[in-house]
């Protein structure tokens, strides 16, 4: 079947923070760019980031990027690649100043500089005291950033394809990526976006879990495309559970609440984090705080009828600070928890939040995979940035505010690499004859499937399995069962059926296609988690409670065929400074 | 709980119709969006936009019992039955609750919604006092959901000529920013019988804004700036 085709210099899939930052750089360089997004750009999930973007500006206290780098390496539980971490932390100030110049409405200090607040795991002097490093626009930093980046793209006349869903990558016989096949949601039309470069910026996949802070659109589309194209997914066992999701609703409550002075309480009214992290207390890394919370609940000190959550107290900050610095949090608490935090604590529970793993890449935004030349052969034509990428700057556990920084730094870096690569290779390669076969077959199956199981039911089954078998604390037997059960769910997902057969805005079809991607992510997550017999960062195993640097200081690569695992070494050597050697992690 | 939902599929329906749904809700269903998703699990042909489910992305704006709002932050307990749900008024319907936002976005883009400052920036941030920054509060938080513009009779009559409350709120967001240097061009762009002055302070926009913003006040401030410019 002949389908329409358009050629671009660069095809960017996703219009969140990293996609927009990359698109801006590409458009300003005069390249012909297509940005595809399932939603209008300002609806991307970057919009929901609250607390801040990390950069050692030192606007209120002494700070420098070396300390930030140390915190990030330590936060990653030494699984982060130190070259990439150095790159990100060194570029942070420039990235944030640039955003300010674009018009970002940061809050201000009395002397007019960007306001910064403390955040979990960000410390002075290599781990000594919490430092004000999170550059904030109230508790709506992601919203302010996403809109600012979109606005700047309007100025640059970037070409958007809004409500287009990318379905699959196009790879030729040599393994080079030549673009994507995508579907316009409004018309159902399928088109080839041939790209001399293809950048995946498709965000996270929190929707593999039943309880998640993530938006409905966070379905790991880039990861699904990569897995189906035969490329690996890296470090998928590391999924961050944010300490403070609203109990019952899962909505994020920023760590900025604790940055501004809020703290957690158990049923006895005890500030329990003092026992788990005597120095950083409530501002320890997220993995540390979430484990402490689940331990409190398991040991019977949870609050509520089911004793299954904890309390986040901030009333002592006073109405003025709450209304000025945390207005969105107050709004969310009133709407979703029926409490006004000026008077009462917020009921919270650790909630699936951020995928540290993703599409393996380097700090230039190039996607890499094992090949004839070694473990990190560049996949020509393919780039990744943002949450969908595993660079890896977050390793086994991401620090708060490093995600927005990641989007800015690596969005731009990937775009810069694309500009340079396109100068070297000015001509597009010919498309293979089977370029659109896989996505067309997926669509054809949905067209013809009879008596298929509902997408909603299979999706719910997947989320239940992930929640029950792959949570904050993981158990060997549960993980083994989890692998078997997620394979059963995957088999069911191959036979889903939809009743809606129309072309125009068929959201049932979109959800079925999204489920394909979620299943790839869930499968890789469960299999990688079952294989890693140690505890590191967010991956905590009851049966292997210690970190094992001898056997496991390495990245996991999970391939769809099999599925099978390979591993590659961690980059312990930074670009210019001395390595931070792994040591015990104490907050 | 009983719902009456606007349905229209251009491929199969000659004209729109209302469809009733009776749905058994779960105690965890708190917001209207939870109920709509439960309905969609039973009838996957119902089409709507949704994403963040916490009122920050602006996807699920719709007309709920006659008033525009976001489904994800509209509490079920506060809704009278049957809950009548229609697409946002005044925009072309693509399908069911999904409207064509082009006209709305065209107006947003027409105010040049980006900071304009041709002075080379310093190496660090441009300075702005906390007081000057506070001027942006109540403006920058707009989520472009279109609840306001599609509740505005002036926008219904002249969607091609009147910028509408959302666009004007953003116009003032940049006029109010001490870092922006394009004040005169921005005012020129609005000084027109339609673009700004079709606002008759009906204040539907203020009434429906799910973020509690006040476009009418921002429009008033723009008018003040125009008057000041003449004097």
mmCIF file of N, CA and C in Angstrom, chain A residues 150-259:
data_model
loop_
_atom_site.group_PDB
_atom_site.id
_atom_site.type_symbol
_atom_site.label_atom_id
_atom_site.label_comp_id
_atom_site.label_asym_id
_atom_site.label_seq_id
_atom_site.Cartn_x
_atom_site.Cartn_y
_atom_site.Cartn_z
ATOM 1 N N UNK A 150 7.624 26.530 24.447
ATOM 2 C CA UNK A 150 6.683 26.538 23.325
ATOM 3 C C UNK A 150 6.635 27.929 22.692
ATOM 4 N N UNK A 151 6.554 28.957 23.548
ATOM 5 C CA UNK A 151 6.476 30.329 23.044
ATOM 6 C C UNK A 151 7.700 30.661 22.194
ATOM 7 N N UNK A 152 8.842 30.224 22.663
ATOM 8 C CA UNK A 152 10.071 30.490 21.919
ATOM 9 C C UNK A 152 10.058 29.764 20.567
ATOM 10 N N UNK A 153 9.439 28.603 20.541
ATOM 11 C CA UNK A 153 9.305 27.879 19.275
ATOM 12 C C UNK A 153 8.315 28.570 18.329
ATOM 13 N N UNK A 154 7.297 29.202 18.901
ATOM 14 C CA UNK A 154 6.382 29.987 18.065
ATOM 15 C C UNK A 154 7.184 31.102 17.395
ATOM 16 N N UNK A 155 8.037 31.731 18.164
ATOM 17 C CA UNK A 155 8.889 32.806 17.629
ATOM 18 C C UNK A 155 9.796 32.276 16.516
ATOM 19 N N UNK A 156 10.312 31.054 16.707
ATOM 20 C CA UNK A 156 11.234 30.469 15.730
ATOM 21 C C UNK A 156 10.499 29.821 14.554
ATOM 22 N N UNK A 157 9.176 29.866 14.568
ATOM 23 C CA UNK A 157 8.337 29.272 13.522
ATOM 24 C C UNK A 157 8.615 27.781 13.308
ATOM 25 N N UNK A 158 8.798 27.081 14.373
ATOM 26 C CA UNK A 158 8.969 25.630 14.321
ATOM 27 C C UNK A 158 7.699 24.986 13.768
ATOM 28 N N UNK A 159 7.890 23.974 12.931
ATOM 29 C CA UNK A 159 6.714 23.318 12.346
ATOM 30 C C UNK A 159 6.239 22.152 13.226
ATOM 31 N N UNK A 160 5.034 22.283 13.744
ATOM 32 C CA UNK A 160 4.467 21.244 14.606
ATOM 33 C C UNK A 160 3.438 20.399 13.863
ATOM 34 N N UNK A 161 3.423 19.121 14.172
ATOM 35 C CA UNK A 161 2.363 18.225 13.730
ATOM 36 C C UNK A 161 1.642 17.770 14.993
ATOM 37 N N UNK A 162 0.606 18.530 15.345
ATOM 38 C CA UNK A 162 -0.060 18.319 16.624
ATOM 39 C C UNK A 162 -1.115 17.222 16.484
ATOM 40 N N UNK A 163 -1.158 16.365 17.491
ATOM 41 C CA UNK A 163 -2.043 15.203 17.512
ATOM 42 C C UNK A 163 -1.708 14.238 16.372
ATOM 43 N N UNK A 164 -0.434 14.062 16.196
ATOM 44 C CA UNK A 164 0.113 12.996 15.369
ATOM 45 C C UNK A 164 0.816 12.029 16.308
ATOM 46 N N UNK A 165 0.518 10.764 16.193
ATOM 47 C CA UNK A 165 1.158 9.760 17.032
ATOM 48 C C UNK A 165 2.159 8.962 16.199
ATOM 49 N N UNK A 166 3.415 8.983 16.638
ATOM 50 C CA UNK A 166 4.419 8.164 15.956
ATOM 51 C C UNK A 166 4.155 6.703 16.298
ATOM 52 N N UNK A 167 4.228 5.849 15.286
ATOM 53 C CA UNK A 167 3.888 4.437 15.509
ATOM 54 C C UNK A 167 5.133 3.559 15.574
ATOM 55 N N UNK A 168 6.042 3.740 14.603
ATOM 56 C CA UNK A 168 7.235 2.896 14.575
ATOM 57 C C UNK A 168 8.382 3.603 13.872
ATOM 58 N N UNK A 169 9.600 3.171 14.245
ATOM 59 C CA UNK A 169 10.800 3.681 13.581
ATOM 60 C C UNK A 169 10.945 3.009 12.220
ATOM 61 N N UNK A 170 11.639 3.697 11.329
ATOM 62 C CA UNK A 170 12.026 3.088 10.064
ATOM 63 C C UNK A 170 13.531 2.820 10.133
ATOM 64 N N UNK A 171 13.915 1.553 10.026
ATOM 65 C CA UNK A 171 15.344 1.183 10.008
ATOM 66 C C UNK A 171 15.637 0.468 8.706
ATOM 67 N N UNK A 172 16.788 0.721 8.128
ATOM 68 C CA UNK A 172 17.144 0.001 6.905
ATOM 69 C C UNK A 172 18.010 -1.214 7.254
ATOM 70 N N UNK A 173 18.463 -1.907 6.205
ATOM 71 C CA UNK A 173 19.179 -3.162 6.419
ATOM 72 C C UNK A 173 20.479 -2.955 7.199
ATOM 73 N N UNK A 174 21.059 -1.763 7.087
ATOM 74 C CA UNK A 174 22.294 -1.501 7.838
ATOM 75 C C UNK A 174 22.024 -1.078 9.281
ATOM 76 N N UNK A 175 20.745 -0.994 9.628
ATOM 77 C CA UNK A 175 20.403 -0.620 10.995
ATOM 78 C C UNK A 175 20.266 0.876 11.207
ATOM 79 N N UNK A 176 20.442 1.672 10.152
ATOM 80 C CA UNK A 176 20.295 3.120 10.299
ATOM 81 C C UNK A 176 18.815 3.493 10.419
ATOM 82 N N UNK A 177 18.564 4.524 11.204
ATOM 83 C CA UNK A 177 17.181 4.973 11.378
ATOM 84 C C UNK A 177 16.903 6.108 10.404
ATOM 85 N N UNK A 178 15.805 5.985 9.660
ATOM 86 C CA UNK A 178 15.529 6.919 8.561
ATOM 87 C C UNK A 178 14.234 7.704 8.761
ATOM 88 N N UNK A 179 13.689 7.638 9.957
ATOM 89 C CA UNK A 179 12.464 8.395 10.213
ATOM 90 C C UNK A 179 11.455 7.565 10.978
ATOM 91 N N UNK A 180 10.213 8.051 10.958
ATOM 92 C CA UNK A 180 9.147 7.331 11.655
ATOM 93 C C UNK A 180 7.905 7.252 10.766
ATOM 94 N N UNK A 181 7.068 6.287 11.065
ATOM 95 C CA UNK A 181 5.732 6.235 10.493
ATOM 96 C C UNK A 181 4.787 6.753 11.575
ATOM 97 N N UNK A 182 3.905 7.658 11.191
ATOM 98 C CA UNK A 182 3.032 8.276 12.190
ATOM 99 C C UNK A 182 1.601 8.358 11.678
ATOM 100 N N UNK A 183 0.686 8.520 12.637
ATOM 101 C CA UNK A 183 -0.738 8.586 12.307
ATOM 102 C C UNK A 183 -1.327 9.895 12.820
ATOM 103 N N UNK A 184 -2.052 10.569 11.948
ATOM 104 C CA UNK A 184 -2.760 11.764 12.379
ATOM 105 C C UNK A 184 -4.031 11.336 13.090
ATOM 106 N N UNK A 185 -4.188 11.761 14.333
ATOM 107 C CA UNK A 185 -5.330 11.286 15.109
ATOM 108 C C UNK A 185 -6.651 11.821 14.549
ATOM 109 N N UNK A 186 -6.655 13.052 14.071
ATOM 110 C CA UNK A 186 -7.911 13.637 13.604
ATOM 111 C C UNK A 186 -8.469 12.913 12.381
ATOM 112 N N UNK A 187 -7.597 12.444 11.493
ATOM 113 C CA UNK A 187 -8.073 11.841 10.246
ATOM 114 C C UNK A 187 -7.819 10.339 10.162
ATOM 115 N N UNK A 188 -6.926 9.839 10.999
ATOM 116 C CA UNK A 188 -6.537 8.444 10.890
ATOM 117 C C UNK A 188 -5.517 8.197 9.786
ATOM 118 N N UNK A 189 -5.104 9.268 9.121
ATOM 119 C CA UNK A 189 -4.154 9.139 8.007
ATOM 120 C C UNK A 189 -2.767 8.715 8.522
ATOM 121 N N UNK A 190 -2.139 7.794 7.779
ATOM 122 C CA UNK A 190 -0.793 7.345 8.128
ATOM 123 C C UNK A 190 0.192 7.956 7.137
ATOM 124 N N UNK A 191 1.326 8.413 7.649
ATOM 125 C CA UNK A 191 2.301 9.067 6.773
ATOM 126 C C UNK A 191 3.720 8.710 7.222
ATOM 127 N N UNK A 192 4.620 8.671 6.246
ATOM 128 C CA UNK A 192 6.035 8.474 6.558
ATOM 129 C C UNK A 192 6.683 9.837 6.750
ATOM 130 N N UNK A 193 7.294 10.032 7.888
ATOM 131 C CA UNK A 193 8.117 11.211 8.137
ATOM 132 C C UNK A 193 9.570 10.774 7.974
ATOM 133 N N UNK A 194 10.069 10.976 6.749
ATOM 134 C CA UNK A 194 11.459 10.608 6.512
ATOM 135 C C UNK A 194 12.339 11.696 7.127
ATOM 136 N N UNK A 195 13.263 11.288 7.985
ATOM 137 C CA UNK A 195 14.118 12.259 8.646
ATOM 138 C C UNK A 195 15.570 11.885 8.462
ATOM 139 N N UNK A 196 16.376 12.867 8.078
ATOM 140 C CA UNK A 196 17.816 12.589 8.033
ATOM 141 C C UNK A 196 18.302 12.348 9.454
ATOM 142 N N UNK A 197 17.589 12.920 10.409
ATOM 143 C CA UNK A 197 17.826 12.600 11.819
ATOM 144 C C UNK A 197 16.466 12.428 12.482
ATOM 145 N N UNK A 198 16.392 11.503 13.439
ATOM 146 C CA UNK A 198 15.157 11.286 14.193
ATOM 147 C C UNK A 198 15.490 11.382 15.673
ATOM 148 N N UNK A 199 14.809 12.291 16.350
ATOM 149 C CA UNK A 199 15.050 12.466 17.784
ATOM 150 C C UNK A 199 13.819 12.017 18.553
ATOM 151 N N UNK A 200 14.013 11.045 19.432
ATOM 152 C CA UNK A 200 12.919 10.604 20.297
ATOM 153 C C UNK A 200 12.946 11.424 21.587
ATOM 154 N N UNK A 201 11.832 12.055 21.877
ATOM 155 C CA UNK A 201 11.699 12.861 23.094
ATOM 156 C C UNK A 201 10.299 12.608 23.634
ATOM 157 N N UNK A 202 10.026 11.339 23.853
ATOM 158 C CA UNK A 202 8.647 10.915 24.102
ATOM 159 C C UNK A 202 8.297 10.773 25.580
ATOM 160 N N UNK A 203 9.262 11.090 26.468
ATOM 161 C CA UNK A 203 8.922 11.124 27.887
ATOM 162 C C UNK A 203 8.827 9.755 28.532
ATOM 163 N N UNK A 204 8.176 9.726 29.658
ATOM 164 C CA UNK A 204 8.190 8.558 30.533
ATOM 165 C C UNK A 204 7.058 7.582 30.271
ATOM 166 N N UNK A 205 6.939 6.634 31.195
ATOM 167 C CA UNK A 205 5.967 5.554 31.021
ATOM 168 C C UNK A 205 5.372 5.158 32.368
ATOM 169 N N UNK A 206 5.116 6.153 33.194
ATOM 170 C CA UNK A 206 4.591 5.869 34.533
ATOM 171 C C UNK A 206 3.284 5.117 34.515
ATOM 172 N N UNK A 207 2.637 5.116 33.359
ATOM 173 C CA UNK A 207 1.344 4.435 33.259
ATOM 174 C C UNK A 207 1.455 2.907 33.232
ATOM 175 N N UNK A 208 2.672 2.374 33.398
ATOM 176 C CA UNK A 208 2.760 0.917 33.590
ATOM 177 C C UNK A 208 2.308 0.541 34.997
ATOM 178 N N UNK A 209 2.256 1.510 35.894
ATOM 179 C CA UNK A 209 1.863 1.227 37.286
ATOM 180 C C UNK A 209 0.423 1.664 37.543
ATOM 181 N N UNK A 210 -0.217 0.999 38.507
ATOM 182 C CA UNK A 210 -1.604 1.327 38.849
ATOM 183 C C UNK A 210 -1.674 2.683 39.531
ATOM 184 N N UNK A 211 -0.665 2.975 40.358
ATOM 185 C CA UNK A 211 -0.669 4.248 41.070
ATOM 186 C C UNK A 211 0.541 5.045 40.623
ATOM 187 N N UNK A 212 0.282 6.152 39.949
ATOM 188 C CA UNK A 212 1.362 6.892 39.302
ATOM 189 C C UNK A 212 1.060 8.376 39.335
ATOM 190 N N UNK A 213 2.116 9.171 39.404
ATOM 191 C CA UNK A 213 1.930 10.616 39.287
ATOM 192 C C UNK A 213 1.778 11.034 37.837
ATOM 193 N N UNK A 214 1.962 10.098 36.914
ATOM 194 C CA UNK A 214 2.083 10.446 35.501
ATOM 195 C C UNK A 214 0.752 10.670 34.802
ATOM 196 N N UNK A 215 0.821 11.470 33.745
ATOM 197 C CA UNK A 215 -0.328 11.743 32.895
ATOM 198 C C UNK A 215 -0.705 10.505 32.082
ATOM 199 N N UNK A 216 -1.934 10.525 31.570
ATOM 200 C CA UNK A 216 -2.388 9.413 30.727
ATOM 201 C C UNK A 216 -1.509 9.206 29.495
ATOM 202 N N UNK A 217 -0.938 10.294 29.008
ATOM 203 C CA UNK A 217 -0.156 10.174 27.764
ATOM 204 C C UNK A 217 1.211 9.550 27.973
ATOM 205 N N UNK A 218 1.628 9.338 29.235
ATOM 206 C CA UNK A 218 2.977 8.816 29.484
ATOM 207 C C UNK A 218 3.017 7.300 29.294
ATOM 208 N N UNK A 219 3.062 6.909 28.038
ATOM 209 C CA UNK A 219 2.922 5.496 27.719
ATOM 210 C C UNK A 219 4.177 4.920 27.066
ATOM 211 N N UNK A 220 5.297 5.617 27.191
ATOM 212 C CA UNK A 220 6.562 5.038 26.732
ATOM 213 C C UNK A 220 6.603 4.752 25.243
ATOM 214 N N UNK A 221 6.019 5.645 24.451
ATOM 215 C CA UNK A 221 5.907 5.369 23.012
ATOM 216 C C UNK A 221 7.285 5.230 22.346
ATOM 217 N N UNK A 222 8.215 6.090 22.718
ATOM 218 C CA UNK A 222 9.560 5.996 22.126
ATOM 219 C C UNK A 222 10.226 4.683 22.476
ATOM 220 N N UNK A 223 10.011 4.218 23.700
ATOM 221 C CA UNK A 223 10.638 2.966 24.134
ATOM 222 C C UNK A 223 10.040 1.774 23.402
ATOM 223 N N UNK A 224 8.735 1.815 23.225
ATOM 224 C CA UNK A 224 8.083 0.733 22.484
ATOM 225 C C UNK A 224 8.602 0.671 21.055
ATOM 226 N N UNK A 225 8.736 1.840 20.428
ATOM 227 C CA UNK A 225 9.243 1.895 19.049
ATOM 228 C C UNK A 225 10.661 1.340 18.955
ATOM 229 N N UNK A 226 11.477 1.716 19.924
ATOM 230 C CA UNK A 226 12.873 1.268 19.948
ATOM 231 C C UNK A 226 12.945 -0.250 20.158
ATOM 232 N N UNK A 227 12.148 -0.749 21.101
ATOM 233 C CA UNK A 227 12.168 -2.188 21.388
ATOM 234 C C UNK A 227 11.734 -2.988 20.159
ATOM 235 N N UNK A 228 10.667 -2.512 19.507
ATOM 236 C CA UNK A 228 10.189 -3.234 18.318
ATOM 237 C C UNK A 228 11.191 -3.167 17.172
ATOM 238 N N UNK A 229 12.029 -2.125 17.182
ATOM 239 C CA UNK A 229 13.029 -1.997 16.118
ATOM 240 C C UNK A 229 14.279 -2.828 16.418
ATOM 241 N N UNK A 230 14.245 -3.588 17.521
ATOM 242 C CA UNK A 230 15.353 -4.491 17.816
ATOM 243 C C UNK A 230 16.465 -3.878 18.648
ATOM 244 N N UNK A 231 16.230 -2.678 19.144
ATOM 245 C CA UNK A 231 17.245 -2.019 19.973
ATOM 246 C C UNK A 231 16.924 -2.233 21.448
ATOM 247 N N UNK A 232 17.945 -2.175 22.300
ATOM 248 C CA UNK A 232 17.713 -2.478 23.717
ATOM 249 C C UNK A 232 17.156 -1.297 24.506
ATOM 250 N N UNK A 233 16.617 -1.612 25.680
ATOM 251 C CA UNK A 233 16.249 -0.614 26.680
ATOM 252 C C UNK A 233 17.168 -0.801 27.883
ATOM 253 N N UNK A 234 17.618 0.306 28.434
ATOM 254 C CA UNK A 234 18.677 0.248 29.446
ATOM 255 C C UNK A 234 18.163 0.572 30.848
ATOM 256 N N UNK A 235 18.639 -0.162 31.839
ATOM 257 C CA UNK A 235 18.413 0.130 33.265
ATOM 258 C C UNK A 235 16.939 0.295 33.613
ATOM 259 N N UNK A 236 16.115 -0.524 33.010
ATOM 260 C CA UNK A 236 14.678 -0.357 33.199
ATOM 261 C C UNK A 236 14.212 -0.753 34.607
ATOM 262 N N UNK A 237 15.041 -1.493 35.345
ATOM 263 C CA UNK A 237 14.637 -1.882 36.703
ATOM 264 C C UNK A 237 14.576 -0.696 37.658
ATOM 265 N N UNK A 238 15.143 0.435 37.227
ATOM 266 C CA UNK A 238 15.201 1.573 38.143
ATOM 267 C C UNK A 238 14.052 2.538 37.874
ATOM 268 N N UNK A 239 13.016 2.399 38.653
ATOM 269 C CA UNK A 239 11.843 3.266 38.526
ATOM 270 C C UNK A 239 11.664 4.018 39.831
ATOM 271 N N UNK A 240 11.598 5.314 39.733
ATOM 272 C CA UNK A 240 11.516 6.114 40.953
ATOM 273 C C UNK A 240 10.091 6.202 41.492
ATOM 274 N N UNK A 241 9.975 5.917 42.788
ATOM 275 C CA UNK A 241 8.718 6.151 43.488
ATOM 276 C C UNK A 241 8.875 7.456 44.247
ATOM 277 N N UNK A 242 8.080 8.438 43.878
ATOM 278 C CA UNK A 242 8.172 9.734 44.552
ATOM 279 C C UNK A 242 7.561 9.594 45.944
ATOM 280 N N UNK A 243 8.237 10.123 46.963
ATOM 281 C CA UNK A 243 7.714 9.930 48.319
ATOM 282 C C UNK A 243 6.302 10.483 48.508
ATOM 283 N N UNK A 244 5.996 11.580 47.835
ATOM 284 C CA UNK A 244 4.744 12.233 48.186
ATOM 285 C C UNK A 244 3.780 12.365 47.012
ATOM 286 N N UNK A 245 3.060 11.277 46.749
ATOM 287 C CA UNK A 245 1.879 11.344 45.885
ATOM 288 C C UNK A 245 0.677 11.469 46.810
ATOM 289 N N UNK A 246 -0.352 12.189 46.378
ATOM 290 C CA UNK A 246 -1.554 12.307 47.203
ATOM 291 C C UNK A 246 -2.157 10.916 47.387
ATOM 292 N N UNK A 247 -2.384 10.548 48.640
ATOM 293 C CA UNK A 247 -2.953 9.235 48.958
ATOM 294 C C UNK A 247 -4.285 9.043 48.221
ATOM 295 N N UNK A 248 -4.375 7.940 47.493
ATOM 296 C CA UNK A 248 -5.625 7.623 46.789
ATOM 297 C C UNK A 248 -5.685 8.176 45.381
ATOM 298 N N UNK A 249 -5.146 9.379 45.160
ATOM 299 C CA UNK A 249 -5.271 10.008 43.841
ATOM 300 C C UNK A 249 -3.980 9.916 43.034
ATOM 301 N N UNK A 250 -2.836 9.835 43.720
ATOM 302 C CA UNK A 250 -1.566 9.698 43.020
ATOM 303 C C UNK A 250 -0.967 11.003 42.512
ATOM 304 N N UNK A 251 -1.687 12.117 42.681
ATOM 305 C CA UNK A 251 -1.181 13.399 42.166
ATOM 306 C C UNK A 251 0.099 13.777 42.924
ATOM 307 N N UNK A 252 1.052 14.310 42.175
ATOM 308 C CA UNK A 252 2.340 14.689 42.761
ATOM 309 C C UNK A 252 2.215 15.867 43.733
ATOM 310 N N UNK A 253 2.906 15.715 44.859
ATOM 311 C CA UNK A 253 3.126 16.854 45.762
ATOM 312 C C UNK A 253 4.632 17.098 45.780
ATOM 313 N N UNK A 254 5.059 18.232 45.310
ATOM 314 C CA UNK A 254 6.484 18.476 45.099
ATOM 315 C C UNK A 254 7.325 18.305 46.366
ATOM 316 N N UNK A 255 8.557 17.817 46.125
ATOM 317 C CA UNK A 255 9.580 17.786 47.165
ATOM 318 C C UNK A 255 9.881 19.203 47.662
ATOM 319 N N UNK A 256 9.515 20.192 46.843
ATOM 320 C CA UNK A 256 9.678 21.585 47.239
ATOM 321 C C UNK A 256 8.942 21.897 48.535
ATOM 322 N N UNK A 257 7.906 21.131 48.854
ATOM 323 C CA UNK A 257 7.217 21.315 50.139
ATOM 324 C C UNK A 257 8.204 21.065 51.273
ATOM 325 N N UNK A 258 8.981 19.981 51.118
ATOM 326 C CA UNK A 258 9.998 19.706 52.139
ATOM 327 C C UNK A 258 11.168 20.672 52.000
ATOM 328 N N UNK A 259 11.449 21.105 50.757
ATOM 329 C CA UNK A 259 12.488 22.111 50.537
ATOM 330 C C UNK A 259 12.176 23.420 51.248
#
